[in-house]
Short mmCIF file of C-alpha atoms and ligand atoms in Angstrom, two decimals:
data_model
loop_
_atom_site.label_atom_id
_atom_site.label_comp_id
_atom_site.label_asym_id
_atom_site.label_seq_id
_atom_site.Cartn_x
_atom_site.Cartn_y
_atom_site.Cartn_z
CA MET A 1 0.00 0.00 0.00
CA SER A 2 1.29 3.48 -0.82
CA HIS A 3 1.86 6.10 1.85
CA ALA A 4 2.46 9.83 1.99
CA PRO A 5 6.18 10.72 1.86
CA PHE A 6 7.75 9.97 5.23
CA PHE A 7 9.08 13.51 5.78
CA GLU A 8 5.61 14.88 5.08
CA GLN A 9 4.21 12.53 7.72
CA VAL A 10 6.73 13.72 10.31
CA ASN A 11 5.73 17.27 9.46
CA VAL A 12 2.04 16.48 10.04
CA HIS A 13 2.99 15.72 13.65
CA PHE A 14 5.19 18.81 13.77
CA GLU A 15 2.39 21.10 12.61
CA ARG A 16 -0.11 19.63 15.05
CA ALA A 17 2.31 20.31 17.89
CA ALA A 18 3.38 23.72 16.56
CA GLU A 19 -0.24 24.91 17.09
CA PHE A 20 0.29 24.50 20.82
CA THR A 21 3.47 26.61 20.88
CA GLY A 22 3.56 30.36 20.55
CA HIS A 23 6.70 30.52 18.40
CA PRO A 24 6.82 32.85 15.38
CA ARG A 25 5.94 31.17 12.07
CA GLY A 26 9.33 31.94 10.52
CA LEU A 27 11.16 30.26 13.38
CA LEU A 28 8.88 27.22 13.21
CA ARG A 29 9.59 26.94 9.49
CA GLN A 30 13.33 27.08 10.16
CA ILE A 31 13.05 24.35 12.82
CA LYS A 32 10.95 22.13 10.57
CA THR A 33 12.97 22.40 7.39
CA CYS A 34 15.86 20.09 6.49
CA ASN A 35 19.08 22.17 6.44
CA GLN A 36 21.20 20.09 4.02
CA VAL A 37 21.05 16.90 1.99
CA PHE A 38 24.14 15.34 0.46
CA HIS A 39 23.56 12.83 -2.31
CA THR A 40 26.34 10.79 -3.86
CA THR A 41 26.75 8.00 -6.38
CA PHE A 42 30.03 6.14 -6.15
CA PRO A 43 31.53 3.08 -7.83
CA LEU A 44 31.94 -0.24 -6.08
CA ARG A 45 34.20 -2.95 -7.47
CA ARG A 46 32.42 -6.27 -6.88
CA ASP A 47 34.40 -9.39 -6.01
CA ASP A 48 33.92 -10.71 -9.55
CA GLY A 49 35.62 -7.60 -10.97
CA SER A 50 32.43 -5.93 -12.24
CA ILE A 51 31.65 -2.33 -11.30
CA GLU A 52 28.43 -1.20 -9.70
CA SER A 53 27.07 2.29 -8.98
CA VAL A 54 25.95 2.73 -5.39
CA GLU A 55 23.76 5.58 -4.13
CA GLY A 56 24.19 7.17 -0.72
CA TRP A 57 22.77 10.10 1.24
CA ARG A 58 23.41 12.10 4.37
CA ALA A 59 20.72 14.52 5.50
CA VAL A 60 21.44 17.14 8.15
CA HIS A 61 18.07 18.25 9.37
CA SER A 62 19.14 20.74 12.01
CA SER A 63 22.53 22.21 12.88
CA HIS A 64 21.14 24.30 15.74
CA LYS A 65 23.53 22.26 17.87
CA LEU A 66 26.76 20.64 16.72
CA PRO A 67 27.74 17.99 16.05
CA THR A 68 24.71 16.58 14.34
CA LYS A 69 23.95 12.93 14.98
CA GLY A 70 22.07 10.06 13.39
CA GLY A 71 22.47 6.52 12.18
CA ILE A 72 23.40 5.08 8.82
CA ARG A 73 21.09 2.59 7.13
CA PHE A 74 21.91 0.00 4.53
CA THR A 75 18.66 -0.81 2.78
CA MET A 76 17.18 -0.95 -0.70
CA ARG A 77 14.34 1.29 0.55
CA ALA A 78 16.75 4.19 1.13
CA SER A 79 15.73 7.49 -0.43
CA GLU A 80 16.19 11.21 0.03
CA ASP A 81 12.75 11.45 1.58
CA GLU A 82 13.55 8.71 4.09
CA VAL A 83 16.84 10.22 5.28
CA MET A 84 15.26 13.66 5.60
CA ALA A 85 12.41 12.27 7.71
CA LEU A 86 14.73 10.23 9.89
CA ALA A 87 17.11 13.18 10.30
CA ALA A 88 14.16 15.31 11.45
CA LEU A 89 13.20 12.66 14.00
CA MET A 90 16.81 12.75 15.24
CA THR A 91 16.58 16.51 15.85
CA TYR A 92 13.43 16.08 17.92
CA LYS A 93 14.74 12.95 19.66
CA CYS A 94 17.97 14.62 20.80
CA ALA A 95 16.01 17.62 22.07
CA ILE A 96 13.51 15.46 23.99
CA VAL A 97 16.22 13.54 25.87
CA ASP A 98 18.53 16.56 26.29
CA VAL A 99 21.34 15.15 24.19
CA PRO A 100 23.19 18.23 22.88
CA PHE A 101 23.23 17.32 19.17
CA GLY A 102 21.45 18.40 16.01
CA GLY A 103 19.71 15.78 13.86
CA ALA A 104 21.08 13.89 10.85
CA LYS A 105 20.70 10.55 9.09
CA GLY A 106 22.50 8.64 6.36
CA ALA A 107 21.73 5.76 4.07
CA VAL A 108 23.29 3.60 1.40
CA LYS A 109 20.93 1.96 -1.05
CA ILE A 110 21.98 -1.70 -0.93
CA ASP A 111 20.65 -4.94 0.43
CA PRO A 112 23.62 -6.08 2.54
CA ARG A 113 22.54 -9.72 2.09
CA ASN A 114 23.62 -9.52 -1.55
CA TYR A 115 27.21 -8.45 -0.85
CA SER A 116 30.26 -10.16 0.59
CA GLU A 117 31.89 -8.81 3.74
CA ALA A 118 34.79 -7.46 1.66
CA GLU A 119 32.35 -5.63 -0.64
CA ILE A 120 30.48 -4.12 2.31
CA GLU A 121 33.80 -2.98 3.76
CA ARG A 122 34.81 -1.31 0.49
CA LEU A 123 31.52 0.50 0.07
CA THR A 124 31.42 1.57 3.73
CA ARG A 125 34.91 3.04 3.43
CA ARG A 126 34.09 4.76 0.13
CA TYR A 127 30.86 6.22 1.58
CA THR A 128 32.90 7.53 4.54
CA PHE A 129 35.39 9.08 2.12
CA GLU A 130 32.52 10.80 0.27
CA LEU A 131 31.17 12.18 3.56
CA TYR A 132 34.65 13.36 4.58
CA GLN A 133 35.25 15.10 1.25
CA LYS A 134 32.09 17.15 1.66
CA GLN A 135 32.53 17.72 5.43
CA PHE A 136 29.58 15.58 6.45
CA ILE A 137 31.52 13.68 9.12
CA GLY A 138 33.73 14.61 12.07
CA PRO A 139 33.59 14.55 15.89
CA GLY A 140 32.50 18.21 15.93
CA ILE A 141 30.55 18.16 12.65
CA ASP A 142 28.36 15.10 12.19
CA VAL A 143 28.66 11.78 14.01
CA PRO A 144 26.96 8.69 12.49
CA ALA A 145 25.91 5.54 14.35
CA PRO A 146 24.43 2.12 13.51
CA ASP A 147 20.91 1.78 12.22
CA TYR A 148 18.90 -0.69 10.13
CA GLY A 149 21.32 -3.02 8.34
CA THR A 150 24.51 -1.72 9.98
CA GLY A 151 26.29 -2.44 13.26
CA ALA A 152 29.58 -2.18 15.16
CA ARG A 153 31.52 -3.74 12.28
CA GLU A 154 30.62 -0.94 9.85
CA MET A 155 31.23 1.71 12.54
CA ALA A 156 34.79 0.37 13.04
CA TRP A 157 35.47 0.70 9.29
CA ILE A 158 34.07 4.24 9.31
CA ALA A 159 36.29 5.22 12.28
CA ASP A 160 39.36 3.66 10.67
CA THR A 161 38.76 5.37 7.33
CA TYR A 162 38.12 8.74 8.95
CA GLU A 163 41.21 8.44 11.15
CA ALA A 164 43.37 7.56 8.16
CA MET A 165 42.31 10.80 6.47
CA ALA A 166 41.83 13.22 9.34
CA HIS A 167 44.88 12.89 11.65
CA GLU A 168 42.96 14.43 14.58
CA LEU A 169 43.38 13.69 18.27
CA ASP A 170 39.63 13.18 18.67
CA ALA A 171 39.10 11.35 15.37
CA ILE A 172 37.71 8.28 17.14
CA GLY A 173 34.69 10.40 18.15
CA CYS A 174 33.64 10.70 14.48
CA VAL A 175 31.23 7.78 14.84
CA THR A 176 29.52 5.90 17.69
CA GLY A 177 28.34 2.34 18.15
CA LYS A 178 31.92 1.09 17.61
CA PRO A 179 33.22 -2.21 18.93
CA LEU A 180 34.36 -1.94 22.53
CA ALA A 181 38.07 -2.31 21.75
CA GLN A 182 37.83 0.45 19.13
CA GLY A 183 36.52 3.21 21.39
CA GLY A 184 33.01 1.81 21.86
CA ILE A 185 31.15 1.83 25.15
CA ARG A 186 29.65 -0.96 27.20
CA GLY A 187 25.88 -1.06 26.88
CA ARG A 188 25.60 0.62 23.44
CA VAL A 189 24.52 -2.49 21.53
CA GLU A 190 21.50 -3.08 23.74
CA ALA A 191 20.87 0.61 24.56
CA THR A 192 17.95 1.27 22.21
CA GLY A 193 16.08 -1.87 23.27
CA ARG A 194 16.83 -1.20 26.93
CA GLY A 195 15.54 2.35 26.53
CA VAL A 196 12.37 1.01 24.89
CA TYR A 197 11.88 -1.19 27.95
CA PHE A 198 12.45 1.69 30.40
CA GLY A 199 10.01 3.88 28.47
CA ILE A 200 7.24 1.27 28.28
CA ARG A 201 7.74 0.30 31.92
CA GLU A 202 7.46 3.93 32.98
CA ALA A 203 4.28 4.44 30.94
CA CYS A 204 2.73 1.27 32.40
CA ASP A 205 3.51 2.43 35.92
CA VAL A 206 1.15 5.42 35.69
CA ALA A 207 -2.01 3.95 37.21
CA GLU A 208 -4.26 6.76 35.97
CA ASP A 209 -3.20 6.26 32.33
CA MET A 210 -3.54 2.48 32.55
CA ARG A 211 -7.03 2.80 34.03
CA ARG A 212 -8.07 4.91 31.03
CA LEU A 213 -6.86 2.12 28.74
CA GLY A 214 -8.68 -0.52 30.78
CA LEU A 215 -5.38 -2.05 31.90
CA GLU A 216 -3.85 -2.81 35.28
CA PRO A 217 -0.84 -0.68 36.21
CA GLY A 218 2.63 -2.25 35.89
CA LEU A 219 4.39 -4.29 33.26
CA ASP A 220 3.81 -7.57 35.05
CA GLY A 221 1.79 -9.98 32.92
CA LYS A 222 1.24 -7.53 30.06
CA ARG A 223 1.00 -9.39 26.74
CA VAL A 224 3.46 -8.07 24.19
CA VAL A 225 3.92 -8.58 20.44
CA VAL A 226 7.20 -7.48 18.85
CA GLN A 227 7.79 -6.86 15.14
CA GLY A 228 11.42 -7.35 14.08
CA LEU A 229 13.92 -9.46 16.00
CA GLY A 230 16.92 -7.34 15.03
CA ASN A 231 19.04 -5.24 17.36
CA VAL A 232 16.24 -3.08 18.75
CA GLY A 233 13.44 -5.67 18.66
CA TYR A 234 15.43 -8.49 20.23
CA HIS A 235 16.73 -6.37 23.11
CA ALA A 236 13.38 -4.69 23.71
CA ALA A 237 11.67 -8.11 23.82
CA LYS A 238 14.34 -9.53 26.10
CA PHE A 239 14.22 -6.67 28.63
CA LEU A 240 10.40 -6.53 28.56
CA GLN A 241 10.33 -10.27 29.27
CA GLU A 242 12.84 -9.91 32.11
CA GLY A 243 10.70 -7.03 33.42
CA GLY A 244 7.66 -9.30 33.80
CA ALA A 245 5.85 -9.00 30.46
CA THR A 246 4.86 -12.04 28.41
CA ILE A 247 5.99 -12.06 24.76
CA VAL A 248 2.97 -13.64 23.03
CA GLY A 249 3.93 -12.96 19.42
CA ILE A 250 6.91 -12.18 17.23
CA THR A 251 6.82 -11.18 13.61
CA GLU A 252 9.86 -11.21 11.35
CA PHE A 253 10.64 -10.96 7.68
CA GLU A 254 9.97 -14.66 7.10
CA GLY A 255 6.68 -14.84 9.04
CA ALA A 256 5.00 -14.54 12.43
CA ILE A 257 4.49 -16.81 15.43
CA HIS A 258 1.97 -16.76 18.26
CA ALA A 259 2.16 -18.37 21.71
CA PRO A 260 -0.34 -17.03 24.30
CA GLY A 261 1.65 -18.76 27.04
CA GLY A 262 4.81 -16.84 26.16
CA ILE A 263 7.88 -17.11 23.92
CA ASP A 264 11.37 -17.38 25.39
CA VAL A 265 13.14 -14.70 23.37
CA ASP A 266 16.66 -16.11 23.73
CA LYS A 267 15.52 -19.60 22.77
CA LEU A 268 13.73 -18.14 19.75
CA LEU A 269 16.87 -16.31 18.66
CA GLU A 270 18.84 -19.57 18.94
CA HIS A 271 16.13 -21.34 16.94
CA ARG A 272 16.35 -18.65 14.25
CA GLN A 273 20.13 -18.85 14.13
CA ASP A 274 19.96 -22.66 13.74
CA SER A 275 17.06 -22.91 11.27
CA GLY A 276 17.23 -19.52 9.56
CA SER A 277 13.65 -18.70 10.56
CA ILE A 278 11.47 -17.92 13.58
CA LEU A 279 8.78 -20.25 12.16
CA ASP A 280 8.15 -23.73 13.63
CA PHE A 281 9.31 -22.64 17.08
CA PRO A 282 8.31 -25.33 19.61
CA GLY A 283 5.14 -24.34 21.51
CA ALA A 284 4.20 -21.55 19.08
CA THR A 285 1.79 -21.45 16.14
CA ASN A 286 2.87 -20.13 12.73
CA LEU A 287 0.63 -17.41 11.30
CA ALA A 288 -0.28 -17.37 7.63
CA ALA A 289 1.29 -13.96 6.95
CA ARG A 290 3.81 -11.84 8.84
CA GLU A 291 1.43 -8.83 8.85
CA GLU A 292 -1.07 -10.87 10.91
CA GLY A 293 1.36 -10.73 13.82
CA LEU A 294 0.63 -7.04 14.25
CA GLU A 295 -3.08 -7.79 14.66
CA LEU A 296 -2.71 -10.39 17.42
CA ASP A 297 -4.63 -10.02 20.67
CA CYS A 298 -2.17 -8.30 23.04
CA ASP A 299 -1.80 -5.32 25.39
CA ILE A 300 1.37 -3.81 23.92
CA LEU A 301 2.55 -3.86 20.32
CA VAL A 302 6.21 -3.00 19.74
CA PRO A 303 7.00 -2.39 16.07
CA ALA A 304 10.81 -2.57 15.83
CA ALA A 305 11.44 -3.05 12.10
CA LEU A 306 10.76 -0.18 9.71
CA GLU A 307 8.43 2.73 8.99
CA ASN A 308 4.85 2.58 7.63
CA GLN A 309 4.00 -0.81 9.19
CA ILE A 310 0.74 0.29 10.79
CA HIS A 311 -1.27 2.20 8.23
CA ALA A 312 -4.82 3.27 7.42
CA GLU A 313 -5.68 -0.18 6.09
CA ASN A 314 -4.64 -2.30 9.10
CA ALA A 315 -5.01 0.28 11.91
CA GLY A 316 -8.61 -0.80 12.58
CA ARG A 317 -7.50 -4.38 13.19
CA ILE A 318 -4.79 -3.52 15.74
CA GLN A 319 -5.93 -4.91 19.08
CA ALA A 320 -3.15 -3.55 21.32
CA ARG A 321 -4.07 -0.74 23.73
CA ILE A 322 -0.48 0.50 23.77
CA ILE A 323 1.87 0.87 20.80
CA GLY A 324 5.51 1.35 21.74
CA GLU A 325 7.27 2.76 18.68
CA ALA A 326 10.71 1.14 18.88
CA ALA A 327 11.26 1.67 15.14
CA ASN A 328 11.23 5.10 13.55
CA GLY A 329 7.91 6.02 11.97
CA PRO A 330 6.22 2.60 12.22
CA VAL A 331 2.75 4.21 12.39
CA THR A 332 1.73 6.40 9.45
CA ALA A 333 0.25 9.81 10.17
CA GLU A 334 -3.14 8.57 8.93
CA ALA A 335 -3.06 5.51 11.17
CA ASP A 336 -1.91 7.69 14.05
CA ALA A 337 -5.12 9.74 13.77
CA LEU A 338 -7.30 6.61 13.59
CA LEU A 339 -5.63 5.02 16.61
CA ARG A 340 -5.79 8.25 18.61
CA ASP A 341 -9.54 8.36 17.97
CA ARG A 342 -9.79 4.86 19.36
CA GLY A 343 -7.92 5.94 22.50
CA VAL A 344 -4.87 3.77 21.83
CA MET A 345 -1.79 5.05 23.66
CA ILE A 346 1.11 5.55 21.25
CA ILE A 347 4.47 5.98 22.94
CA PRO A 348 6.23 7.89 20.16
CA ASP A 349 9.49 6.94 18.43
CA ALA A 350 11.15 10.31 19.01
CA PHE A 351 11.02 9.56 22.72
CA LEU A 352 10.90 5.77 22.97
CA ASN A 353 13.89 4.77 20.85
CA ALA A 354 16.12 7.60 22.10
CA GLY A 355 18.16 5.18 24.24
CA GLY A 356 20.50 4.56 21.31
CA VAL A 357 21.43 8.17 20.79
CA THR A 358 21.65 8.72 24.55
CA VAL A 359 24.32 6.04 24.95
CA SER A 360 25.97 7.19 21.70
CA TYR A 361 26.30 10.55 23.42
CA PHE A 362 28.02 8.86 26.37
CA GLU A 363 30.35 7.09 23.92
CA TRP A 364 31.21 10.36 22.21
CA VAL A 365 31.94 12.02 25.58
CA LYS A 366 34.13 9.03 26.48
CA ASN A 367 35.99 9.36 23.17
CA LEU A 368 36.60 13.08 23.63
CA SER A 369 37.85 12.57 27.18
CA HIS A 370 39.93 9.51 26.16
CA LEU A 371 38.98 7.89 29.44
CA ARG A 372 36.70 5.00 30.39
CA PHE A 373 33.89 5.99 32.74
CA GLY A 374 34.52 4.70 36.26
CA ARG A 375 38.27 4.21 35.76
CA LEU A 376 39.36 6.94 38.13
CA GLY A 377 36.94 6.66 41.03
CA ARG A 378 35.86 3.05 41.37
CA ARG A 379 38.64 1.66 43.55
CA PHE A 380 38.61 4.78 45.71
CA ASP A 381 34.84 4.46 46.22
CA MET A 382 35.20 0.77 47.06
CA ARG A 383 37.81 1.49 49.72
CA MET A 384 35.81 4.35 51.24
CA ARG A 385 32.63 2.28 51.43
CA THR A 386 34.42 -0.75 52.84
CA THR A 387 36.03 1.39 55.54
CA LEU A 388 32.65 2.94 56.35
CA LEU A 389 30.88 -0.41 56.58
CA ASN A 390 33.69 -1.93 58.67
CA THR A 391 33.39 1.01 61.06
CA VAL A 392 29.61 0.44 61.32
CA GLU A 393 30.25 -3.23 62.09
CA GLU A 394 32.71 -2.32 64.81
CA HIS A 395 30.32 0.15 66.41
CA VAL A 396 27.31 -2.15 66.25
CA GLY A 397 29.46 -5.07 67.42
CA GLU A 398 27.90 -7.43 64.88
CA PRO A 399 29.10 -8.40 61.39
CA PHE A 400 26.95 -7.87 58.28
CA PRO A 401 25.71 -11.07 56.60
CA PRO A 402 28.36 -12.63 54.33
CA GLY A 403 28.76 -10.87 50.98
CA THR A 404 26.96 -7.68 52.08
CA ILE A 405 30.08 -5.51 52.28
CA GLU A 406 31.34 -6.70 48.91
CA SER A 407 28.05 -6.02 47.15
CA VAL A 408 27.40 -2.64 48.80
CA ALA A 409 30.99 -1.42 48.51
CA GLN A 410 31.39 -2.41 44.88
CA GLY A 411 32.01 0.73 42.83
CA ALA A 412 30.25 1.49 39.56
CA GLN A 413 31.70 0.00 36.38
CA GLU A 414 31.31 1.70 33.00
CA GLU A 415 28.26 -0.41 32.16
CA ASP A 416 26.56 0.43 35.48
CA LEU A 417 27.08 4.12 34.81
CA VAL A 418 25.85 3.88 31.22
CA ASN A 419 22.71 1.99 32.21
CA SER A 420 22.06 4.34 35.10
CA GLY A 421 22.45 7.38 32.83
CA LEU A 422 20.17 5.78 30.25
CA GLU A 423 17.47 4.90 32.79
CA ASP A 424 17.56 8.38 34.28
CA THR A 425 17.35 10.00 30.84
CA ILE A 426 14.35 7.95 29.71
CA ILE A 427 12.45 8.33 33.00
CA GLU A 428 13.04 12.10 33.12
CA ALA A 429 12.05 12.54 29.47
CA PHE A 430 8.91 10.44 29.87
CA HIS A 431 7.65 12.58 32.72
CA GLU A 432 8.61 15.80 30.96
CA VAL A 433 6.57 14.73 27.93
CA ARG A 434 3.68 13.40 30.01
CA ASP A 435 3.56 16.62 32.05
CA ILE A 436 3.18 18.61 28.81
CA ARG A 437 0.36 16.29 27.80
CA MET A 438 -1.36 16.69 31.17
CA GLN A 439 -1.24 20.47 30.88
CA HIS A 440 -3.52 20.12 27.85
CA ASP A 441 -5.93 17.51 29.26
CA ASP A 442 -7.47 15.25 26.66
CA ARG A 443 -6.59 17.44 23.71
CA MET A 444 -3.08 16.13 23.53
CA ASP A 445 -1.55 12.73 22.92
CA LEU A 446 1.98 11.72 23.89
CA ARG A 447 3.37 12.22 20.37
CA THR A 448 2.12 15.78 20.15
CA ALA A 449 3.48 16.45 23.65
CA ALA A 450 6.87 15.02 22.63
CA PHE A 451 6.95 17.31 19.57
CA VAL A 452 5.95 20.34 21.69
CA CYS A 453 8.79 19.46 24.07
CA ALA A 454 11.26 19.21 21.18
CA ILE A 455 10.10 22.34 19.35
CA ASP A 456 10.32 24.42 22.54
CA LYS A 457 13.87 23.28 23.20
CA VAL A 458 15.12 23.89 19.65
CA ALA A 459 13.36 27.30 19.67
CA LEU A 460 15.08 28.14 22.95
CA THR A 461 18.46 27.49 21.36
CA TYR A 462 17.63 29.85 18.49
CA SER A 463 16.27 32.53 20.81
CA GLU A 464 19.14 32.42 23.33
CA ARG A 465 21.97 32.14 20.82
CA GLY A 466 20.43 34.48 18.29
CA ILE A 467 20.55 34.17 14.54
CA PHE A 468 23.95 34.38 12.80
CA PRO A 469 25.16 36.89 11.54
P1 LIG B 501 18.12 -4.40 12.40
O1 LIG B 501 18.54 -4.45 11.00
O2 LIG B 501 19.05 -4.88 13.46
O3 LIG B 501 16.75 -5.22 12.62
C1 LIG B 501 15.56 -5.03 11.91
C2 LIG B 501 14.81 -6.35 11.85
O4 LIG B 501 13.51 -6.13 11.29
C3 LIG B 501 15.50 -7.41 10.99
O5 LIG B 501 15.65 -8.60 11.74
C4 LIG B 501 14.56 -7.57 9.80
O6 LIG B 501 14.55 -8.89 9.25
C5 LIG B 501 13.22 -7.22 10.43
N1 LIG B 501 12.19 -6.84 9.46
C6 LIG B 501 12.32 -6.14 8.32
N2 LIG B 501 11.14 -5.98 7.71
C7 LIG B 501 10.23 -6.62 8.46
C8 LIG B 501 8.82 -6.82 8.37
N3 LIG B 501 8.11 -6.31 7.36
N4 LIG B 501 8.20 -7.52 9.34
C9 LIG B 501 8.90 -8.03 10.38
N5 LIG B 501 10.23 -7.86 10.53
C10 LIG B 501 10.89 -7.17 9.59
O7 LIG B 501 17.69 -2.88 12.65
P2 LIG B 501 17.58 -2.12 14.04
O8 LIG B 501 18.85 -1.41 14.29
O9 LIG B 501 17.01 -3.03 15.07
O10 LIG B 501 16.51 -0.99 13.66
C11 LIG B 501 15.10 -1.24 13.67
C12 LIG B 501 14.36 0.08 13.78
O11 LIG B 501 14.78 0.78 14.95
C13 LIG B 501 14.60 1.05 12.61
O12 LIG B 501 13.42 1.79 12.39
C14 LIG B 501 15.67 1.96 13.17
O13 LIG B 501 15.69 3.23 12.53
C15 LIG B 501 15.22 2.08 14.60
N6 LIG B 501 16.26 2.51 15.53
C16 LIG B 501 17.44 1.81 15.65
C17 LIG B 501 18.39 2.24 16.56
C18 LIG B 501 19.65 1.46 16.82
O14 LIG B 501 20.38 1.81 17.76
N7 LIG B 501 19.96 0.42 16.07
C19 LIG B 501 18.17 3.41 17.32
C20 LIG B 501 16.97 4.09 17.17
C21 LIG B 501 16.02 3.62 16.28
#
């Protein structure tokens, strides 16, 4: 089914929210518009010696703060419209979670499954070179990250290529989502999914909102369906399951499965790795078509694949009371209106999947400081706490139960700090967005509130810094 251009859809949400702000029209137009789009076509030598033309883009939606930030996709669906829309979402996302970046997004139009590792390396390096030539990459300019079809491997190639050309002290901060040994940070791989979990958990904990939806407060026992078992979907499903929810359905490229009693996410991943498919998973029923997975009876639907998955045609058949947008733009603007009318709670992408960029921000800060978080203070903290607890023991005249001192005194490791920073960011942002919604009673949904939050923050930057020159 055909949909309105993605960027246009993002702007429908923008305009709805803009009505609630008092900012001048000219400023709103400047915030909404995409500042720059770089389009390139470069040659790739295939392993068989043939030459192929590959298309790539990098859109910088807003440079109101630098560097700009946003992932790089490898997909055949890539287009100028898509990168502009995704770059816009990055601007709003960074603003909502107070990550001091502007918004950008990149894409290369390939299906990675059709290329060898060596070919993907060559095209990743060439794309990086193209970005470097036109100043669309750099630790203080624009910092890519993984997205659909890319991961730590590609980020390492990008960092290496940039470093080879740029001879800068901070070159390693030109990209995030790198492997740990190459300047990456613990917790980045699972950050987006973990953030999705924190956001959904927080929403479910508000008793008043759950009552309105006819649901009990809390995540415990909530029935969840996840679309896409990739980086974001797998981790979101795993953390939701660990948090007490029951994963009753999973839908992937090859099909969908249903198990009202629950699906063990790790076992399913193993099954998929062994058999190449999620189908025929013991204890689950195969559905006739993957789209049917979205329509299963459940409390929470988590689309974590691509945009435009819930649209005007299937919106009426969605049974979930809560949609947690782990992917970017999974609900079309038309479907959004239909679902809002039905009182479905949509936890919007620009807030819910911001865990990735939040931890990317921590990685970038780590890269610029050239120091692992926790390295300086941990041992000192451990000693101080142990001394304190030993003193308490002496005064009370009774020892703590075995293991207590070790567990309480243990200082924070990098991963503890990253996860703590992520949790704090998502919780704070959720309540900031919800408070905006509450100020407008029933007239405002969470997405509109999230956009109001973002627009106000970007507008504040323009008003406090002024307009150059
Ligand atoms: P990924 O490539 O790791 O996983 C995507 C999965 O979706 C794949 O397993 C793919 O087979 C599956 N899929 C594709 N089409 C499908 C369909 N029609 N039905 C069911 N499954 C389908 O990608 P990812 O990094 O997990 O990204 C997923 C979404 O999350 C994208 O919208 C991306 O922009 C967004 N996102 C990713 C990050 C990140 O840190 N990776 C951060 C924020 C947002």
